[in-house]
Amino acid sequence: MNCGLLTNKNEPVPLKNIEVELQVQGHVATVTSTLKYLNEEDNPVEAVFVFPMPSGASLCQFSAKIADQEIVAEVQEKQEAREQYDDALSSGVQAFLLEESEESADVFRLSVGSLPPRQSASVTFIYIIELSVQADHSLQFCLPAVLNPRYTPAGTGGGIVSEISGSTGIPYSLSFTAHISSPNPITKVESKCPLEPLMFLNTDHTKAKVSLSAGHMFDRDVELYLHYQNPHQLTAIVEAGAPAAQPGTLMGDPVVMVSFYPEFPESVMSSMSSCGEFVFVMDRSGSMSCSMHNGPDAQERIACARDTLLLLLKSLPMDCYFNIYGFGSNYNSFFPQSVQYNQDTLEQAVQKVKEIQADMGGTEILPALEHIYKQPCVLNHPRQLFIFTDGEVGNTKDVLHCVTSNADFHRCFSFGIGEGASSALITGLAENSSGHAQFITGTDRMQAKVMQSLRYALQPAVTDITEDWSGLSFNRLSPQIKSLFHGQRALIYAQLKGEECQNPDAKGKISVRYRLADQEVTNTVDFSLKPAENNGMAIHRLGARSLIRSLERDEQVDGADKEALKARVVDLSKQSGVSSSHTAFIAVHKGSKQAVKGPLVKRRIPTPMMYGSAMHFCAAACSAPMAGIRSAFSAPMAGIRSARNAQMAPIILGCSAAPVADMCVDLQLVECDGGFDMTPETLETPKDPLMQLISLQKASGSWEIESTLAEVFGKTEKELIEQIPAQVKPDVWATLLALIWLHGFKIDAQVEWQFLAMKAVAWIRSQKVVNQSECVQAGNALLGCQVKEDALGL
């Protein structure tokens, strides 16, 4: 599917120039992208603009200029916008409406009217986004090539999702400039794309400018990595209110953004808890038999889940407690209650994991959770839930209410599997229990993401977070932070009140106190209450977005004053220009305020229900009846839209007489529960050598010499036995070989096996091997590796 400016026949209008301006303020950015097109035909064309939003971004302004006519999108209350849209259609005037789905609207299709022959058109959109923190503490900004067309030289084929080539074959030009402002000095800006030299705009290096080198072809994403001094230092940026806005309103008052990115000392990072109650809750509904992705050699979701459970079981610390639940239309558990982790219970669990199938019908998670919460907690073993699901449920509010009610007694790590997983459910499970959410889509490896969450569960987290605003008068815009894991950052937004904000010399101070590994830590920052200049409204809008999301969650609480909350959401949305579940973008002519021509509307439709939960479309089994409709989950759309953001399926409807096949419909994955033969097949030992090695490890962390282990190494059992060094026990030798093999052949998957290796190292140390160096040398020689003893952690 193309994106960009298209004719009503879905043909691209030639793109001539892209101008992108990035305004960075600390950890957030405003992106302004202007695309200029030219109708090279001798006839007018009806033009449509198709635009997918990047993940985590919020559109706050859209405009298009066709010849001398300018179209501007404005936010209005949703029902009013719908009525204006319907009135326009009934009077013969075309209009467009953009509504947000329950989580986000990340793709829209918008008619911008008729483009005269040989005339130019320009489209400008502005969005705001929080920059993501990387492992090296840099901040990443990504301009996805899918948002703008990639240049593809003539004759090279293509196949790129968003390819839009000019009919003449002449490539368009791209200009990209970033203006960076930070409380801390900017040390460097990196990119995989060629950049002009970084230009500092002041002596303390807190303001800088950088541009993309001329001639860049948009054949890959443009990524910037911003490095600031003292990345863990608490920082605060105050943004002045809009001059035209009423004082006392969110947009009229200054807003402060505090960046809280706590440092985890090495001593904390190396400490792993040996206690805990780990409860794994696995979706076994019918749709788990679908493939992980549409590519070749894709595993079934349930098969990948089995491998992941095996890896988790092998990675648990000795003497912790664990249990495994499966849920569908009903639920069951491996053990009546959580059991202590040892070799016997591990073997029982591994055997049962091998028998897991997608054979339990619908997706009813609430009864399973209620049962788990009724089980007594194990003294001195904090309860940690790991929940895996590929769908959504019809009672999300009840599920989240149940989790919130038990938040003081557990943490929840949630995993959304595949494109259809509900972000409301997955994110809500984690947010309401101080846990962490992950989404596993496309070719993502489930094991790597799950092991990252296990690290979070085993390592200390920042908890007991409190703030002292030193007497400042403010309205908090972002929710209270409950906990942060290693590598996570929180942005705190607050609207500043009071007369002191009018004093150019006034100072503010905020202290954030927290607990990390039984240590009390305090971070403090002083900042000016009166910003020297207005750098745009990104901080105000992101603060408004945060507050809107919180208010929308409050609406789901039993007994909430829904009408009052809705009124506040609508007011904030209209003030800030950030859409919400109760507002929509509608286009008007600038100046005339008349609805503009445009046949397409984005509306939400409820999806059918089965077994009390939303159905999900299983591409392998249920696609035939839908052949006339392009699903948003089909392969050509994979790079444009992440459908996990749709809880109620948004649908784009045309009021022109377009055939059904030309409509782009966001379908929910329909869960094939209960109508298919789910007869379990005979499960063999995993063919993947890494999974085979993992399956052979003992609960203690050791391995034993056996033929299946030798097969992983490409050896025979006899060869392993013959090469055992003198005075070394066979299980020590086998464990050393396993460690050497992991480091020598699977180092790129270290995140998946790091806990197994830590257990193995601890076990070897307990054996007090006298000729350890000699053993490592012999193991390298046998396996054909060159792994150093230090690298093994011994």
PDB file of N, CA, C and O in Angstrom, residues 519-556:
ATOM      1  N   GLN A 519      18.721   1.389  49.779  1.00  0.00           N
ATOM      2  CA  GLN A 519      19.398   2.672  49.940  1.00  0.00           C
ATOM      3  C   GLN A 519      18.413   3.800  49.636  1.00  0.00           C
ATOM      4  O   GLN A 519      17.656   3.739  48.665  1.00  0.00           O
ATOM      5  N   GLU A 520      18.438   4.837  50.471  1.00  0.00           N
ATOM      6  CA  GLU A 520      17.627   6.030  50.222  1.00  0.00           C
ATOM      7  C   GLU A 520      18.449   6.998  49.367  1.00  0.00           C
ATOM      8  O   GLU A 520      19.580   7.337  49.718  1.00  0.00           O
ATOM      9  N   VAL A 521      17.873   7.444  48.249  1.00  0.00           N
ATOM     10  CA  VAL A 521      18.583   8.327  47.322  1.00  0.00           C
ATOM     11  C   VAL A 521      17.718   9.562  47.078  1.00  0.00           C
ATOM     12  O   VAL A 521      16.488   9.460  46.991  1.00  0.00           O
ATOM     13  N   THR A 522      18.359  10.727  46.973  1.00  0.00           N
ATOM     14  CA  THR A 522      17.654  11.973  46.664  1.00  0.00           C
ATOM     15  C   THR A 522      18.332  12.668  45.494  1.00  0.00           C
ATOM     16  O   THR A 522      19.558  12.851  45.491  1.00  0.00           O
ATOM     17  N   ASN A 523      17.558  13.028  44.483  1.00  0.00           N
ATOM     18  CA  ASN A 523      18.036  13.836  43.360  1.00  0.00           C
ATOM     19  C   ASN A 523      17.320  15.184  43.411  1.00  0.00           C
ATOM     20  O   ASN A 523      16.094  15.231  43.602  1.00  0.00           O
ATOM     21  N   THR A 524      18.072  16.277  43.229  1.00  0.00           N
ATOM     22  CA  THR A 524      17.494  17.620  43.314  1.00  0.00           C
ATOM     23  C   THR A 524      17.921  18.442  42.105  1.00  0.00           C
ATOM     24  O   THR A 524      19.054  18.311  41.607  1.00  0.00           O
ATOM     25  N   VAL A 525      17.024  19.308  41.633  1.00  0.00           N
ATOM     26  CA  VAL A 525      17.361  20.210  40.534  1.00  0.00           C
ATOM     27  C   VAL A 525      16.724  21.570  40.806  1.00  0.00           C
ATOM     28  O   VAL A 525      15.588  21.665  41.273  1.00  0.00           O
ATOM     29  N   ASP A 526      17.501  22.624  40.551  1.00  0.00           N
ATOM     30  CA  ASP A 526      17.013  24.009  40.610  1.00  0.00           C
ATOM     31  C   ASP A 526      16.765  24.488  39.180  1.00  0.00           C
ATOM     32  O   ASP A 526      17.529  24.143  38.263  1.00  0.00           O
ATOM     33  N   PHE A 527      15.735  25.302  38.986  1.00  0.00           N
ATOM     34  CA  PHE A 527      15.438  25.766  37.633  1.00  0.00           C
ATOM     35  C   PHE A 527      14.741  27.120  37.703  1.00  0.00           C
ATOM     36  O   PHE A 527      14.128  27.482  38.717  1.00  0.00           O
ATOM     37  N   SER A 528      14.851  27.870  36.600  1.00  0.00           N
ATOM     38  CA  SER A 528      14.185  29.165  36.506  1.00  0.00           C
ATOM     39  C   SER A 528      12.711  28.945  36.207  1.00  0.00           C
ATOM     40  O   SER A 528      12.347  28.118  35.378  1.00  0.00           O
ATOM     41  N   LEU A 529      11.854  29.711  36.901  1.00  0.00           N
ATOM     42  CA  LEU A 529      10.413  29.598  36.669  1.00  0.00           C
ATOM     43  C   LEU A 529       9.962  30.382  35.446  1.00  0.00           C
ATOM     44  O   LEU A 529       8.837  30.218  34.976  1.00  0.00           O
ATOM     45  N   LYS A 530      10.833  31.252  34.959  1.00  0.00           N
ATOM     46  CA  LYS A 530      10.456  32.101  33.826  1.00  0.00           C
ATOM     47  C   LYS A 530      11.381  31.767  32.656  1.00  0.00           C
ATOM     48  O   LYS A 530      12.543  32.171  32.633  1.00  0.00           O
ATOM     49  N   PRO A 531      10.920  31.010  31.659  1.00  0.00           N
ATOM     50  CA  PRO A 531      11.793  30.679  30.528  1.00  0.00           C
ATOM     51  C   PRO A 531      12.144  31.930  29.733  1.00  0.00           C
ATOM     52  O   PRO A 531      11.353  32.870  29.637  1.00  0.00           O
ATOM     53  N   ALA A 532      13.348  31.922  29.185  1.00  0.00           N
ATOM     54  CA  ALA A 532      13.822  33.094  28.444  1.00  0.00           C
ATOM     55  C   ALA A 532      13.068  33.264  27.134  1.00  0.00           C
ATOM     56  O   ALA A 532      12.923  34.375  26.638  1.00  0.00           O
ATOM     57  N   GLU A 533      12.587  32.154  26.567  1.00  0.00           N
ATOM     58  CA  GLU A 533      11.899  32.257  25.283  1.00  0.00           C
ATOM     59  C   GLU A 533      10.886  31.129  25.172  1.00  0.00           C
ATOM     60  O   GLU A 533      10.957  30.136  25.888  1.00  0.00           O
ATOM     61  N   ASN A 534       9.946  31.302  24.272  1.00  0.00           N
ATOM     62  CA  ASN A 534       8.941  30.259  24.015  1.00  0.00           C
ATOM     63  C   ASN A 534       9.429  29.398  22.857  1.00  0.00           C
ATOM     64  O   ASN A 534       9.533  29.864  21.731  1.00  0.00           O
ATOM     65  N   ASN A 535       9.749  28.140  23.144  1.00  0.00           N
ATOM     66  CA  ASN A 535      10.301  27.251  22.122  1.00  0.00           C
ATOM     67  C   ASN A 535       9.235  26.378  21.470  1.00  0.00           C
ATOM     68  O   ASN A 535       9.525  25.298  20.986  1.00  0.00           O
ATOM     69  N   GLY A 536       8.014  26.837  21.458  1.00  0.00           N
ATOM     70  CA  GLY A 536       6.941  25.992  20.947  1.00  0.00           C
ATOM     71  C   GLY A 536       6.174  25.385  22.106  1.00  0.00           C
ATOM     72  O   GLY A 536       6.451  25.657  23.263  1.00  0.00           O
ATOM     73  N   MET A 537       5.230  24.545  21.804  1.00  0.00           N
ATOM     74  CA  MET A 537       4.323  24.049  22.835  1.00  0.00           C
ATOM     75  C   MET A 537       4.415  22.532  23.026  1.00  0.00           C
ATOM     76  O   MET A 537       3.458  21.896  23.467  1.00  0.00           O
ATOM     77  N   ALA A 538       5.558  21.941  22.701  1.00  0.00           N
ATOM     78  CA  ALA A 538       5.671  20.477  22.799  1.00  0.00           C
ATOM     79  C   ALA A 538       5.455  19.992  24.217  1.00  0.00           C
ATOM     80  O   ALA A 538       4.756  18.993  24.451  1.00  0.00           O
ATOM     81  N   ILE A 539       6.036  20.668  25.208  1.00  0.00           N
ATOM     82  CA  ILE A 539       5.926  20.216  26.595  1.00  0.00           C
ATOM     83  C   ILE A 539       4.487  20.370  27.086  1.00  0.00           C
ATOM     84  O   ILE A 539       3.945  19.492  27.767  1.00  0.00           O
ATOM     85  N   HIS A 540       3.842  21.492  26.721  1.00  0.00           N
ATOM     86  CA  HIS A 540       2.431  21.664  27.077  1.00  0.00           C
ATOM     87  C   HIS A 540       1.583  20.531  26.476  1.00  0.00           C
ATOM     88  O   HIS A 540       0.720  19.953  27.153  1.00  0.00           O
ATOM     89  N   ARG A 541       1.809  20.249  25.214  1.00  0.00           N
ATOM     90  CA  ARG A 541       0.966  19.255  24.537  1.00  0.00           C
ATOM     91  C   ARG A 541       1.213  17.846  25.072  1.00  0.00           C
ATOM     92  O   ARG A 541       0.275  17.053  25.216  1.00  0.00           O
ATOM     93  N   LEU A 542       2.472  17.518  25.347  1.00  0.00           N
ATOM     94  CA  LEU A 542       2.752  16.199  25.915  1.00  0.00           C
ATOM     95  C   LEU A 542       2.204  16.085  27.331  1.00  0.00           C
ATOM     96  O   LEU A 542       1.732  15.019  27.740  1.00  0.00           O
ATOM     97  N   GLY A 543       2.258  17.193  28.069  1.00  0.00           N
ATOM     98  CA  GLY A 543       1.640  17.202  29.386  1.00  0.00           C
ATOM     99  C   GLY A 543       0.132  17.026  29.287  1.00  0.00           C
ATOM    100  O   GLY A 543      -0.481  16.286  30.069  1.00  0.00           O
ATOM    101  N   ALA A 544      -0.470  17.708  28.312  1.00  0.00           N
ATOM    102  CA  ALA A 544      -1.912  17.561  28.101  1.00  0.00           C
ATOM    103  C   ALA A 544      -2.258  16.135  27.711  1.00  0.00           C
ATOM    104  O   ALA A 544      -3.239  15.560  28.195  1.00  0.00           O
ATOM    105  N   ARG A 545      -1.435  15.542  26.840  1.00  0.00           N
ATOM    106  CA  ARG A 545      -1.690  14.157  26.427  1.00  0.00           C
ATOM    107  C   ARG A 545      -1.633  13.210  27.621  1.00  0.00           C
ATOM    108  O   ARG A 545      -2.466  12.308  27.769  1.00  0.00           O
ATOM    109  N   SER A 546      -0.649  13.431  28.498  1.00  0.00           N
ATOM    110  CA  SER A 546      -0.515  12.583  29.680  1.00  0.00           C
ATOM    111  C   SER A 546      -1.734  12.708  30.587  1.00  0.00           C
ATOM    112  O   SER A 546      -2.273  11.707  31.080  1.00  0.00           O
ATOM    113  N   LEU A 547      -2.201  13.943  30.801  1.00  0.00           N
ATOM    114  CA  LEU A 547      -3.371  14.158  31.653  1.00  0.00           C
ATOM    115  C   LEU A 547      -4.631  13.579  31.008  1.00  0.00           C
ATOM    116  O   LEU A 547      -5.468  12.975  31.694  1.00  0.00           O
ATOM    117  N   ILE A 548      -4.766  13.746  29.696  1.00  0.00           N
ATOM    118  CA  ILE A 548      -5.927  13.197  28.987  1.00  0.00           C
ATOM    119  C   ILE A 548      -5.984  11.681  29.151  1.00  0.00           C
ATOM    120  O   ILE A 548      -7.036  11.104  29.432  1.00  0.00           O
ATOM    121  N   ARG A 549      -4.843  11.018  28.994  1.00  0.00           N
ATOM    122  CA  ARG A 549      -4.811   9.559  29.142  1.00  0.00           C
ATOM    123  C   ARG A 549      -5.198   9.144  30.564  1.00  0.00           C
ATOM    124  O   ARG A 549      -5.909   8.155  30.764  1.00  0.00           O
ATOM    125  N   SER A 550      -4.741   9.901  31.563  1.00  0.00           N
ATOM    126  CA  SER A 550      -5.089   9.581  32.952  1.00  0.00           C
ATOM    127  C   SER A 550      -6.586   9.746  33.195  1.00  0.00           C
ATOM    128  O   SER A 550      -7.217   8.919  33.848  1.00  0.00           O
ATOM    129  N   LEU A 551      -7.159  10.832  32.660  1.00  0.00           N
ATOM    130  CA  LEU A 551      -8.586  11.079  32.841  1.00  0.00           C
ATOM    131  C   LEU A 551      -9.415  10.006  32.138  1.00  0.00           C
ATOM    132  O   LEU A 551     -10.462   9.575  32.645  1.00  0.00           O
ATOM    133  N   GLU A 552      -8.948   9.581  30.965  1.00  0.00           N
ATOM    134  CA  GLU A 552      -9.671   8.526  30.248  1.00  0.00           C
ATOM    135  C   GLU A 552      -9.643   7.213  31.030  1.00  0.00           C
ATOM    136  O   GLU A 552     -10.625   6.462  31.028  1.00  0.00           O
ATOM    137  N   ARG A 553      -8.522   6.936  31.710  1.00  0.00           N
ATOM    138  CA  ARG A 553      -8.471   5.739  32.559  1.00  0.00           C
ATOM    139  C   ARG A 553      -9.417   5.884  33.749  1.00  0.00           C
ATOM    140  O   ARG A 553     -10.071   4.924  34.154  1.00  0.00           O
ATOM    141  N   ASP A 554      -9.487   7.107  34.311  1.00  0.00           N
ATOM    142  CA  ASP A 554     -10.384   7.334  35.452  1.00  0.00           C
ATOM    143  C   ASP A 554     -11.843   7.094  35.080  1.00  0.00           C
ATOM    144  O   ASP A 554     -12.649   6.693  35.922  1.00  0.00           O
ATOM    145  N   GLU A 555     -12.180   7.350  33.808  1.00  0.00           N
ATOM    146  CA  GLU A 555     -13.558   7.143  33.365  1.00  0.00           C
ATOM    147  C   GLU A 555     -13.983   5.683  33.481  1.00  0.00           C
ATOM    148  O   GLU A 555     -15.173   5.378  33.564  1.00  0.00           O
ATOM    149  N   GLN A 556     -12.998   4.774  33.453  1.00  0.00           N
ATOM    150  CA  GLN A 556     -13.314   3.346  33.499  1.00  0.00           C
ATOM    151  C   GLN A 556     -13.552   2.841  34.914  1.00  0.00           C
ATOM    152  O   GLN A 556     -13.954   1.694  35.115  1.00  0.00           O
TER     153      GLN A 556
END
